[in-house]
Coordinates of C-alpha atoms and ligand atoms in Angstrom, one line a residue:
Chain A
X1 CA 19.3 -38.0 37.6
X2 CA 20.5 -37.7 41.4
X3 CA 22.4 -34.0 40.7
X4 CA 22.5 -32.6 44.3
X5 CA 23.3 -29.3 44.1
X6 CA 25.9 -29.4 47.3
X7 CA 27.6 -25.8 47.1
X8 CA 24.4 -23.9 48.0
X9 CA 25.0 -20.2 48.1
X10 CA 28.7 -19.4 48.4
X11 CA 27.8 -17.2 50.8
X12 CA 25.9 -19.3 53.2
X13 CA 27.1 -22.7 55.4
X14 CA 24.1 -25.2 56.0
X15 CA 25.0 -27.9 58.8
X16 CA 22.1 -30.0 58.7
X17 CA 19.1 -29.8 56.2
X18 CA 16.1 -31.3 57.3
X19 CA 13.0 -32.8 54.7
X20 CA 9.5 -32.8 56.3
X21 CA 7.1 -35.2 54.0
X22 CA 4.0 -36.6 54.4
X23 CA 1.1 -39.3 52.9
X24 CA -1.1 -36.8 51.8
X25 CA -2.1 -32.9 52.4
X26 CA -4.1 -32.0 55.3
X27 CA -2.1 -33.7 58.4
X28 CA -0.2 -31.0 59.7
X29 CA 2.7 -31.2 57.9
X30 CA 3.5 -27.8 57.4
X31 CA 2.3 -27.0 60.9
X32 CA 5.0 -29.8 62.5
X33 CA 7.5 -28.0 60.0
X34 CA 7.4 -24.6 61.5
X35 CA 6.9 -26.4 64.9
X36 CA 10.1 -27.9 64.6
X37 CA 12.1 -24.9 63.5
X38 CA 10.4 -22.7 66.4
X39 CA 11.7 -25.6 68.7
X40 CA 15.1 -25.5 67.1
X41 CA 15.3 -21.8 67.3
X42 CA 14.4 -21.2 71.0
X43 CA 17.4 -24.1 72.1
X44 CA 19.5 -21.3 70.3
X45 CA 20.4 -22.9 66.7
X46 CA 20.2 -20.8 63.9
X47 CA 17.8 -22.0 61.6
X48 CA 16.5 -21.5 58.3
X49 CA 13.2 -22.8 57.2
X50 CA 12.2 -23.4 53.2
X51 CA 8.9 -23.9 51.9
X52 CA 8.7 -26.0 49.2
X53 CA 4.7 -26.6 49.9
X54 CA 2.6 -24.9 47.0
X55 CA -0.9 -26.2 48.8
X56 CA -1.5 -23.3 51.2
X57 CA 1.3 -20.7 51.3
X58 CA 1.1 -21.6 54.9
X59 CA 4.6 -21.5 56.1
X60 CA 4.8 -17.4 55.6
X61 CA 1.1 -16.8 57.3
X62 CA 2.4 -18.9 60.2
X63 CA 5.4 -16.9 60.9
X64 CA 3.4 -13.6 60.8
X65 CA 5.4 -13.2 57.4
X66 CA 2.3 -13.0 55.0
X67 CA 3.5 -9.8 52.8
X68 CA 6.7 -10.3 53.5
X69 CA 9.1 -10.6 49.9
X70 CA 13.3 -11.8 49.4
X71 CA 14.9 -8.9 49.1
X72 CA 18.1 -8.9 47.3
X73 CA 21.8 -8.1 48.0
X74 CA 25.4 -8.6 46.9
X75 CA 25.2 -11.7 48.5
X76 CA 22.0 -13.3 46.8
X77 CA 18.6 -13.2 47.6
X78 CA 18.1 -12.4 50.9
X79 CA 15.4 -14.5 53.5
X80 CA 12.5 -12.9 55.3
X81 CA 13.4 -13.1 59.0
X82 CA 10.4 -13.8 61.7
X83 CA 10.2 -12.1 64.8
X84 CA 12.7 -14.9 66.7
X85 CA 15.3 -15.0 63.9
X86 CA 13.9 -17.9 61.8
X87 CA 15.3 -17.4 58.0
X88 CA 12.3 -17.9 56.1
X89 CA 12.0 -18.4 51.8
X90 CA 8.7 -20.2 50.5
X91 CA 7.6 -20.5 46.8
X92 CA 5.0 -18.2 47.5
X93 CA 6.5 -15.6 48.6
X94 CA 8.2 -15.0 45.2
X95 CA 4.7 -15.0 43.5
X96 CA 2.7 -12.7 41.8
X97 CA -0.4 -15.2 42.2
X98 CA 0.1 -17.9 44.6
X99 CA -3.0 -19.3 43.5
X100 CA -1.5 -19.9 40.1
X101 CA 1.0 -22.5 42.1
X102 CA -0.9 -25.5 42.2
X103 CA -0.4 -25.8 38.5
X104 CA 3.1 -26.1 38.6
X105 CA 4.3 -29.5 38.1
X106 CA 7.2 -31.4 39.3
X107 CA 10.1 -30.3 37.5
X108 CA 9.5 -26.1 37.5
X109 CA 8.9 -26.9 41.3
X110 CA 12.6 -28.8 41.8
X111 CA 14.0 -25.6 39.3
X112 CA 12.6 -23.2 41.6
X113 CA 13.6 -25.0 44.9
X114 CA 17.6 -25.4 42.9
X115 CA 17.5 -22.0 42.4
X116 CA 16.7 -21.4 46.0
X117 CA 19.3 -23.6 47.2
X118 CA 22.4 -21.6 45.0
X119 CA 20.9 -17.9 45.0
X120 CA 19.8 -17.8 48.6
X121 CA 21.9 -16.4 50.9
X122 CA 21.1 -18.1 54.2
X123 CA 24.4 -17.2 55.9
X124 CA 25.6 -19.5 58.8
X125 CA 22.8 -22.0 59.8
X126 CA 22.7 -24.7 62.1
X127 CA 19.8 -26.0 60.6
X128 CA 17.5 -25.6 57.1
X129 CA 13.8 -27.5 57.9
X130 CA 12.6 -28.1 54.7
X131 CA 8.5 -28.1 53.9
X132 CA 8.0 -30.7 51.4
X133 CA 5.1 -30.9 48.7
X134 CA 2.9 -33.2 50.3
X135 CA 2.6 -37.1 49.6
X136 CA 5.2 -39.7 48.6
X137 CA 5.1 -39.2 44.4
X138 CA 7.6 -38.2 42.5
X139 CA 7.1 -34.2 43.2
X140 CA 8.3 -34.3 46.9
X141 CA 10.9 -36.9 45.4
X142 CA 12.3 -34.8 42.8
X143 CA 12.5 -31.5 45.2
X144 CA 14.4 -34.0 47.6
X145 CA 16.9 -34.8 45.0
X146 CA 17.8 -31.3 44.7
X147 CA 19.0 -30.8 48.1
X148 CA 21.9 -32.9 50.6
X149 CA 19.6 -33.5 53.0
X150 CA 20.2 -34.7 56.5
X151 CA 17.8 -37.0 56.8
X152 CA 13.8 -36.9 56.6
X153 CA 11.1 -36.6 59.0
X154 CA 7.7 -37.6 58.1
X155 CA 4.4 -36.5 60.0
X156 CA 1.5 -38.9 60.1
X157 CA -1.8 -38.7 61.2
X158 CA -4.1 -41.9 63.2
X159 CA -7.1 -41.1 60.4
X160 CA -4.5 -42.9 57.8
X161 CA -2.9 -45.9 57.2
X162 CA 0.4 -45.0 58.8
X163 CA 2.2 -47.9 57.8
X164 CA 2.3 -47.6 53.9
X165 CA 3.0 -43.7 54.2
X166 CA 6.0 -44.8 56.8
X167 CA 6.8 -47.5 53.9
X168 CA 6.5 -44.9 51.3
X169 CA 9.0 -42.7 52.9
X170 CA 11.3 -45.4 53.9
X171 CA 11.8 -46.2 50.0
X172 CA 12.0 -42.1 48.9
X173 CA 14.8 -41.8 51.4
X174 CA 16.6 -45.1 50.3
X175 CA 16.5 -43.7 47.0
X176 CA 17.8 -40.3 48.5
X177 CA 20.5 -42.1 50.6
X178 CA 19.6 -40.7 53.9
X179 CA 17.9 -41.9 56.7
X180 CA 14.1 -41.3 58.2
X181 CA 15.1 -39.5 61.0
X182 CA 11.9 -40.2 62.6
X183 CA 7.9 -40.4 62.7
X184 CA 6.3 -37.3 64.0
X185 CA 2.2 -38.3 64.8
X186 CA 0.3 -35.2 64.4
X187 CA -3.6 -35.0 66.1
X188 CA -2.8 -38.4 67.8
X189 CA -5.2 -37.3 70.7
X190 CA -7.0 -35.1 72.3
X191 CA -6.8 -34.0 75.9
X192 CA -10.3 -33.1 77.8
X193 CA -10.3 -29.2 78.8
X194 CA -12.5 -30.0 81.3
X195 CA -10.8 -33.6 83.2
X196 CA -7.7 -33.5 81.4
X197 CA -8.6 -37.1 80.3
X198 CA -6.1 -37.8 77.2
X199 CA -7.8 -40.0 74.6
X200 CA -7.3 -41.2 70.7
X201 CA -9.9 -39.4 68.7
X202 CA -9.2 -41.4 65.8
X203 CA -9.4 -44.5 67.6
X204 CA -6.4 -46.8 68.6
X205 CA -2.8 -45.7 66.7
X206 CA -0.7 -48.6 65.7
X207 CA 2.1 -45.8 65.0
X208 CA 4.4 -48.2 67.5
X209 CA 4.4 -51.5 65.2
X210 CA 5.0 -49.2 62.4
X211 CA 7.7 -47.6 63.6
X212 CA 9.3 -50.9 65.2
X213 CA 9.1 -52.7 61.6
X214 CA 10.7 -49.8 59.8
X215 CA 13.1 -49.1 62.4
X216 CA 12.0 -45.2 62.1
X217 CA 12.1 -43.9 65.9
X218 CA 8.6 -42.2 67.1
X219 CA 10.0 -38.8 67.7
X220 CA 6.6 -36.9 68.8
X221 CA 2.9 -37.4 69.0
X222 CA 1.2 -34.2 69.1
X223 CA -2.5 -33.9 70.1
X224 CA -5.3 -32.0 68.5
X225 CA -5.0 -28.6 70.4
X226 CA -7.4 -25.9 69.8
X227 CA -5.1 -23.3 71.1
X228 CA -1.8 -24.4 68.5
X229 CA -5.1 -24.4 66.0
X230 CA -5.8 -20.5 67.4
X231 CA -2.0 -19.7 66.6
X232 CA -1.9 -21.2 63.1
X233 CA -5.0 -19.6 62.2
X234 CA -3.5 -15.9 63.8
X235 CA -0.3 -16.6 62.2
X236 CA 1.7 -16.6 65.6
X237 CA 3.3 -20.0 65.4
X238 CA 6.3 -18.3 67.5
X239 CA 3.9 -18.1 70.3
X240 CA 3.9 -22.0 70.7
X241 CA 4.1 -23.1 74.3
X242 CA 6.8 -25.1 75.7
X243 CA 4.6 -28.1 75.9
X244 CA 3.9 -27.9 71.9
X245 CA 7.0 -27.9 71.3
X246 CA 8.2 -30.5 74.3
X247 CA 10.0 -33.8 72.4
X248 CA 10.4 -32.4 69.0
X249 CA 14.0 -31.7 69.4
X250 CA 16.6 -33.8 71.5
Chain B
X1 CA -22.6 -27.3 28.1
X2 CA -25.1 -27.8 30.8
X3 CA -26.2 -31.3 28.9
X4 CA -28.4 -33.6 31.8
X5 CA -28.7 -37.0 30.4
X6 CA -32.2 -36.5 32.3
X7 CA -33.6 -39.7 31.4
X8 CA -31.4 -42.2 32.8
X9 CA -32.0 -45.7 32.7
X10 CA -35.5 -46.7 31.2
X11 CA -36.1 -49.9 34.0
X12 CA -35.6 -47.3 36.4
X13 CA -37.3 -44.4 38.6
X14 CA -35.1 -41.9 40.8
X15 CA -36.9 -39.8 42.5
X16 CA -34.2 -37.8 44.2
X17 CA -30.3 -36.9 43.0
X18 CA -28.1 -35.6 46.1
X19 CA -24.4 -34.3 45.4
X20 CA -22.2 -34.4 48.3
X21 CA -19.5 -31.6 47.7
X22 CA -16.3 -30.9 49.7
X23 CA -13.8 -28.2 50.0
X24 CA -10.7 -30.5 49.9
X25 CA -10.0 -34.1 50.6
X26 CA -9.7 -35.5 54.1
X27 CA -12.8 -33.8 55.6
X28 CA -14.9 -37.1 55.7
X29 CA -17.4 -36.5 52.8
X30 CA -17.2 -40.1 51.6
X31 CA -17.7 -40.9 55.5
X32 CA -21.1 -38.4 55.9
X33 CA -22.2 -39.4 52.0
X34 CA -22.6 -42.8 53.3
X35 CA -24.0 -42.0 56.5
X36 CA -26.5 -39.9 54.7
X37 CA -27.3 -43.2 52.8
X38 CA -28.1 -45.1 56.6
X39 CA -29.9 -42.4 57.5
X40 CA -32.3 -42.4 54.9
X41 CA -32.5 -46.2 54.6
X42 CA -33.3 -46.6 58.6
X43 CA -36.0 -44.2 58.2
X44 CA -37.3 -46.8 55.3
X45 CA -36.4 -45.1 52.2
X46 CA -35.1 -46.8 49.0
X47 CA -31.9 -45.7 48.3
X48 CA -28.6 -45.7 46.5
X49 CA -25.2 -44.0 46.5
X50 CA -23.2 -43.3 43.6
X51 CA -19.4 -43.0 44.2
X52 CA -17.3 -40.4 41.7
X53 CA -15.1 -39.9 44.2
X54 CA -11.7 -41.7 42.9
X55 CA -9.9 -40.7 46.3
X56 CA -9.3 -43.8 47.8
X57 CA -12.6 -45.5 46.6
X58 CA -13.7 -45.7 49.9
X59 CA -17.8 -46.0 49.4
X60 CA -17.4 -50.1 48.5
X61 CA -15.2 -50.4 51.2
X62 CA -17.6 -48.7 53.9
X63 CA -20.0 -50.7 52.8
X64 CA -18.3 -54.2 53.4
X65 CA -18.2 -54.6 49.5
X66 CA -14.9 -54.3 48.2
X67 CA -14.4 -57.5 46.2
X68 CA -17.9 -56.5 45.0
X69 CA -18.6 -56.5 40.9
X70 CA -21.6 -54.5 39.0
X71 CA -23.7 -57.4 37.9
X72 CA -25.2 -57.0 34.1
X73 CA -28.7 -58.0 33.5
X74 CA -31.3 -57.4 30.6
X75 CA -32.3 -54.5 32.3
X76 CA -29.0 -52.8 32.7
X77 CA -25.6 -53.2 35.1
X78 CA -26.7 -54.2 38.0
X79 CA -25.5 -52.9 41.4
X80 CA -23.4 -54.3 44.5
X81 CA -26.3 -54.2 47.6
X82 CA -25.3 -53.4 51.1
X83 CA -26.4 -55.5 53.9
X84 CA -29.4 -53.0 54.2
X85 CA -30.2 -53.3 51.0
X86 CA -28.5 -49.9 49.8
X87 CA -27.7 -50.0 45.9
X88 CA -24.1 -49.4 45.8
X89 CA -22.4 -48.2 42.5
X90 CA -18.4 -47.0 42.2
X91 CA -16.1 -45.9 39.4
X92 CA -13.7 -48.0 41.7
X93 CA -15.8 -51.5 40.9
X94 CA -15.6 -51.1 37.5
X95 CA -11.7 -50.6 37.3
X96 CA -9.3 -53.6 37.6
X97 CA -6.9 -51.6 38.9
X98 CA -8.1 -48.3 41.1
X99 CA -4.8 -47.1 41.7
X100 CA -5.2 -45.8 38.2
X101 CA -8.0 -43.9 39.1
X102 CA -6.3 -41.0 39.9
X103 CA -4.7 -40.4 36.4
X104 CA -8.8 -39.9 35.0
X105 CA -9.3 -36.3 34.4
X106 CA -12.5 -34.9 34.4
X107 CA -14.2 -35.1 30.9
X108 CA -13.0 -39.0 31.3
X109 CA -15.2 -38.9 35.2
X110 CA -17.9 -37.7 33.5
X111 CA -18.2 -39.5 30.6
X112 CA -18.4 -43.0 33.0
X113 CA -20.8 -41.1 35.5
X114 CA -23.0 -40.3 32.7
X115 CA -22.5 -43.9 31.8
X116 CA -23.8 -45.2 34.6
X117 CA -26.4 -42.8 35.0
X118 CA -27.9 -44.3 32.2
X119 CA -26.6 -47.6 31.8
X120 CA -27.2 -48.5 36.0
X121 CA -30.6 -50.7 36.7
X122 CA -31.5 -48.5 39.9
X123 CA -35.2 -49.6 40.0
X124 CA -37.0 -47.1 42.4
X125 CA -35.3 -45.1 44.1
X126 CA -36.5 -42.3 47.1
X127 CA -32.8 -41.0 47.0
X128 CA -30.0 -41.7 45.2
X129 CA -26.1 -40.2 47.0
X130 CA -23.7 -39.0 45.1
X131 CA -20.4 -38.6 46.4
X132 CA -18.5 -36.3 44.2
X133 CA -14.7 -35.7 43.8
X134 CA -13.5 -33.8 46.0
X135 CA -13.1 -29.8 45.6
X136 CA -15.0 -27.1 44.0
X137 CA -13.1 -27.5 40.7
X138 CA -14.4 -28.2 37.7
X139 CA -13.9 -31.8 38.2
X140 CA -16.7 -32.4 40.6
X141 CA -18.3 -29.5 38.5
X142 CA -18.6 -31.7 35.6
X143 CA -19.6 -34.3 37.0
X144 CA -22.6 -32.9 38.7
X145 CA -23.8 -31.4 35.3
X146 CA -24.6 -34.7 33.8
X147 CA -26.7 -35.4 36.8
X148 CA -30.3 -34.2 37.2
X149 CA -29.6 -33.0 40.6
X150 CA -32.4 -32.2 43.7
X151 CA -29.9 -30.3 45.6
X152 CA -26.2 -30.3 46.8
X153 CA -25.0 -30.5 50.7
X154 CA -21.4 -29.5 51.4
X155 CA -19.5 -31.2 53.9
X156 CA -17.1 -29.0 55.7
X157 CA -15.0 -29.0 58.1
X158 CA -13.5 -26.7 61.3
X159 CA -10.0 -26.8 60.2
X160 CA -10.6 -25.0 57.1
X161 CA -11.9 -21.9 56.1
X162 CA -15.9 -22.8 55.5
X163 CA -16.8 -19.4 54.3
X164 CA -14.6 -19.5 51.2
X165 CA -15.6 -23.6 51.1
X166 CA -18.9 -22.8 51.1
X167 CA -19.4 -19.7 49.5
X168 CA -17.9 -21.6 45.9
X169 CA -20.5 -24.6 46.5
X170 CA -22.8 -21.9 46.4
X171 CA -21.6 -20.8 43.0
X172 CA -21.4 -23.7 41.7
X173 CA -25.2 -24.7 42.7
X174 CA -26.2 -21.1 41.1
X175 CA -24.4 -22.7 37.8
X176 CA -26.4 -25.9 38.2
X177 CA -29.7 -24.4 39.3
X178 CA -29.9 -26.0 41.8
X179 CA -29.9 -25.5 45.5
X180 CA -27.5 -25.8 48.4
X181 CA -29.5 -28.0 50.6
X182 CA -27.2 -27.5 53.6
X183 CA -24.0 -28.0 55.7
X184 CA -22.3 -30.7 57.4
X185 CA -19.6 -29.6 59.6
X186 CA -17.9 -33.1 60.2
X187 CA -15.5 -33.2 63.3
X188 CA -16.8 -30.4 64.8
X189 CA -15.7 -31.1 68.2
X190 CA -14.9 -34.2 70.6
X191 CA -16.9 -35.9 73.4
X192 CA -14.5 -36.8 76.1
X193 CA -14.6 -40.4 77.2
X194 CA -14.3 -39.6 80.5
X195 CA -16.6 -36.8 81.6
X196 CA -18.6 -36.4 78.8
X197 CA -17.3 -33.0 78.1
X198 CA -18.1 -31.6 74.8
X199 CA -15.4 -28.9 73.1
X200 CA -14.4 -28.1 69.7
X201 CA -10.8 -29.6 69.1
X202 CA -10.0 -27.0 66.2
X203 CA -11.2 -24.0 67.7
X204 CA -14.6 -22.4 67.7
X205 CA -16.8 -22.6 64.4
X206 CA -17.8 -19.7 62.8
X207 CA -20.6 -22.1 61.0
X208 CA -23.4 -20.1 61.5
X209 CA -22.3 -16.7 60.6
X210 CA -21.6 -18.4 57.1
X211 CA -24.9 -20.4 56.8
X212 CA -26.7 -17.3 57.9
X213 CA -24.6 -15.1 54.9
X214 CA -25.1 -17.8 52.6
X215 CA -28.4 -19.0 53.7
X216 CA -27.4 -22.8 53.9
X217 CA -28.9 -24.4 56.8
X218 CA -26.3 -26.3 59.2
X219 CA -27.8 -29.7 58.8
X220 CA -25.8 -31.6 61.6
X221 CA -22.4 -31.2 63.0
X222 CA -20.8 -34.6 63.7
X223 CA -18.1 -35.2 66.0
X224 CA -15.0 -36.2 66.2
X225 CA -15.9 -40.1 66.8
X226 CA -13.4 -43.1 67.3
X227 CA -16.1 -45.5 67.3
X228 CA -17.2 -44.1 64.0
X229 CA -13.7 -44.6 62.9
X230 CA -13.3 -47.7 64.3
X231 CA -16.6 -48.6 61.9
X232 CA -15.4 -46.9 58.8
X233 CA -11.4 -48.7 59.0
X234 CA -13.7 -51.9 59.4
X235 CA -16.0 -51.1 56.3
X236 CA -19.0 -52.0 58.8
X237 CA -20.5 -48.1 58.2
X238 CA -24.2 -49.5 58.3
X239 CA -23.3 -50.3 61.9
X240 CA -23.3 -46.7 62.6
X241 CA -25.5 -46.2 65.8
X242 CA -28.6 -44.0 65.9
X243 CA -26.0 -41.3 67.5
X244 CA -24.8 -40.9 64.4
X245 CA -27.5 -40.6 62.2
X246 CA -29.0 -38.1 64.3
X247 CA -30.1 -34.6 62.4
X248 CA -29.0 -36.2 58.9
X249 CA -31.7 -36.6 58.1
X250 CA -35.1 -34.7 59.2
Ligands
ADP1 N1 -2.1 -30.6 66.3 C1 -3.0 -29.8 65.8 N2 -4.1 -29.4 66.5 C2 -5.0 -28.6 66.0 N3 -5.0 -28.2 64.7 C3 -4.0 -28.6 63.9 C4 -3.0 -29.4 64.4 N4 -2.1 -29.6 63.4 C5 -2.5 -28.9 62.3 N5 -3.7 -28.3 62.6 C6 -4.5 -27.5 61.7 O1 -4.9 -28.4 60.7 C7 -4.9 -27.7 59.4 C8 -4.0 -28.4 58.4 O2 -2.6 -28.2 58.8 P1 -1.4 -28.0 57.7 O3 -0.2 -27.9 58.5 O4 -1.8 -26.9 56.8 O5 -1.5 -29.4 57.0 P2 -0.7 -29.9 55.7 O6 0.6 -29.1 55.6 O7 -0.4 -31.4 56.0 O8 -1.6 -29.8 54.6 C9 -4.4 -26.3 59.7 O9 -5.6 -25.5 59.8 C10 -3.8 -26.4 61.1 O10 -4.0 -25.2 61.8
ADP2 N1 -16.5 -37.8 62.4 C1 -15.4 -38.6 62.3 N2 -14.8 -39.1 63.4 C2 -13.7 -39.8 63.3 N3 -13.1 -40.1 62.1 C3 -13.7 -39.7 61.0 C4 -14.9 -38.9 61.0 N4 -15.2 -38.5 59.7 C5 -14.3 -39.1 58.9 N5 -13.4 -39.8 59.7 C6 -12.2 -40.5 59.2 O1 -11.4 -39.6 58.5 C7 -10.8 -40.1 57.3 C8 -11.2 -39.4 56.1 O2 -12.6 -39.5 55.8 P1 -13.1 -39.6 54.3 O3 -14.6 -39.8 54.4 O4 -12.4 -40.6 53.5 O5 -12.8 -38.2 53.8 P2 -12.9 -37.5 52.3 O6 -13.9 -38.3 51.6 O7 -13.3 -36.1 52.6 O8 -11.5 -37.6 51.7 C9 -11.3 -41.6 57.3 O9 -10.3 -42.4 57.9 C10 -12.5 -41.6 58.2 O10 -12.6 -42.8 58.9
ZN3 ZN1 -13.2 -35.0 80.4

């Protein structure tokens, strides 16, 4: 049931893959995924993103990469590369109809995301961030199992009940064997343009209990910023500033 | 196809059916649908809400009544009433376990909505709220087809793309035959705490240009509120000050 496909590619050597879940759609997620591999990739890593999201075909659009298809080689399937070097493969960019995803259930999604895994030929990478489906059910879970992950990263949001998503993903990666790297809080606040006054827009966060009872380190809180809302939008996630990307990494 | 079960319960007199639609989840349209309720019941109205939202079945908890049960009577089943004396009726209070909610499909939605449109004692009513699944599917679709609707307001918000939100609540009105009454942009911007500042956390809103193409009037924007959020986590939403009620309602 647990068949980890461990020899990707033989092409390709993948240190450290890297799952990115969340509670349910609409938090960020796939917007703290790129974040994290635009973070990686400017400390000099080589890094490989894969988008196993079918809501929104966003992780393409972010990285400019929008028409963008695998091309194919000797060596497998090759990755469309963004403008900093970022390695990027989503579901959606080997469909006719992307809109035709969101019927695809479970088990063709973990197929696709296998096939991925063994015909793409990432080449050396320090690190693959991984864009899960969104929510703790079995379809995130069963993607997971297909991969020898690192560990997992989960991104919250202070409109939900951050503890029983925390819990949620505790339990997946238990079941996975690997640890929650950490909690990333996405929107936690806002910061006045006009005072710089910081303040929770969603009212108090309680993401510090949370992370103390699950023993799943805070690793970032990111506020609601209408300029990283500009680049998503424009598809320039690469232009992230230093302070968006401040704490995500080490 | 188009079957409206227009006669609903005899012991009772509706004078006016309003579908709250939404693009996605997450946008707050269970939030505004109940503040629409307030509105209209500070300004003296008699009024009820209808819940076919089975995402989170949130509208009993707003309301303080979540161990609430539909009373039966000779005249019908009888609803929860708020503390305002709003008529409260949810898929969720009828289902010993709401977690299974999620597994009903549509025909299965509308079949109980059609249920309780005519099985529900409402007595008189000046409005009756319906919060609809969320999504321009045919799920919430269905639902609104057994209903004989006055009008349908979308709720939107900044983060997503309204025009393509709002341009298929428009369709979907034309298929009812009814009209889009307006839209709500919920977290529209942020009021700092500090200097009163006003700015839109998600960027600007292109709001108008789409209520001008589509000819839905922007009924209200609501901000980004942690007191409001502080009132919905505490199910005390008919605590909502007249801040923000403002607009809802003319
Ligand atoms: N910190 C933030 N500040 C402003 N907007 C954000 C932020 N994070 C995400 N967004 C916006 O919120 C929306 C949802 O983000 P997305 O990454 O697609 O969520 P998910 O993958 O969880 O569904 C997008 O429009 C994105 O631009
Ligand atoms: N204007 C607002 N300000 C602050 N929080 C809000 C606002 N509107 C909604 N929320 C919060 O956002 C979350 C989602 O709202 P909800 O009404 O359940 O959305 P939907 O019905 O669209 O899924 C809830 O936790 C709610 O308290
Ligand atoms: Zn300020």
């Amino acid at each position: 049931k647990f068949v980890v496909q461990k020899n990707g590619n033989e092409h390709s050597n993948i240190k450290n893959v890297v799952a990115v879940v969340s509670g349910k759609g609409g938090v960020g997620k796939s917007t703290v995924s790129a974040l994290l591999a635009v973070a990686l990739r400017r400390q000099g890593w080589k890094v490989g993103i894969l988008d196993a999201d079918l809501t929104g075909a966003s992780i393409p659009y972010l990285f400019g990469l929008k028409t963008a298809k695998l091309g194919v080689s000797e060596k497998g399937l090759e990755p469309a590369v963004s403008t900093l070097g970022i390695k990027v493969v989503s579901i959606a960019l080997v469909m006719d109809n992307p809109e035709n995803a969101v019927v695809w259930r479970g088990p063709l999604l973990s197929k696709a995301i296998e096939q991925f895994w063994s015909d793409v030929h990432w080449g050396e990478l320090d690190y693959l961030v991984v864009d899960m489906p969104p929510g703790t059910s079995d379809v995130p879970l069963t993607v997971m199992q297909k991969l020898p992950l690192k560990g997992v990263v989960v991104v919250t949001s202070p409109q939900e009940m951050a503890r029983s998503v925390v819990k949620k993903a505790v339990h997946m990666a238990e079941l996975l064997k690997v640890p929650v790297l950490g909690v990333i809080e996405n929107m936690s606040y806002a910061v006045c343009p006009n005072c710089g006054h910081r303040f929770a827009v969603f009212g108090p966060s309680h993401l510090e209990e949370v992370a103390v009872e699950f023993g799943t380190p805070v690793i970032a809180q990111i506020p609601i910023d209408p300029v990283l809302a500009e680049l998503t939008d424009a598809g320039r996630i690469e232009d992230a500033t230093p302070s968006m990307l401040d704490n995500l990494v080490g």
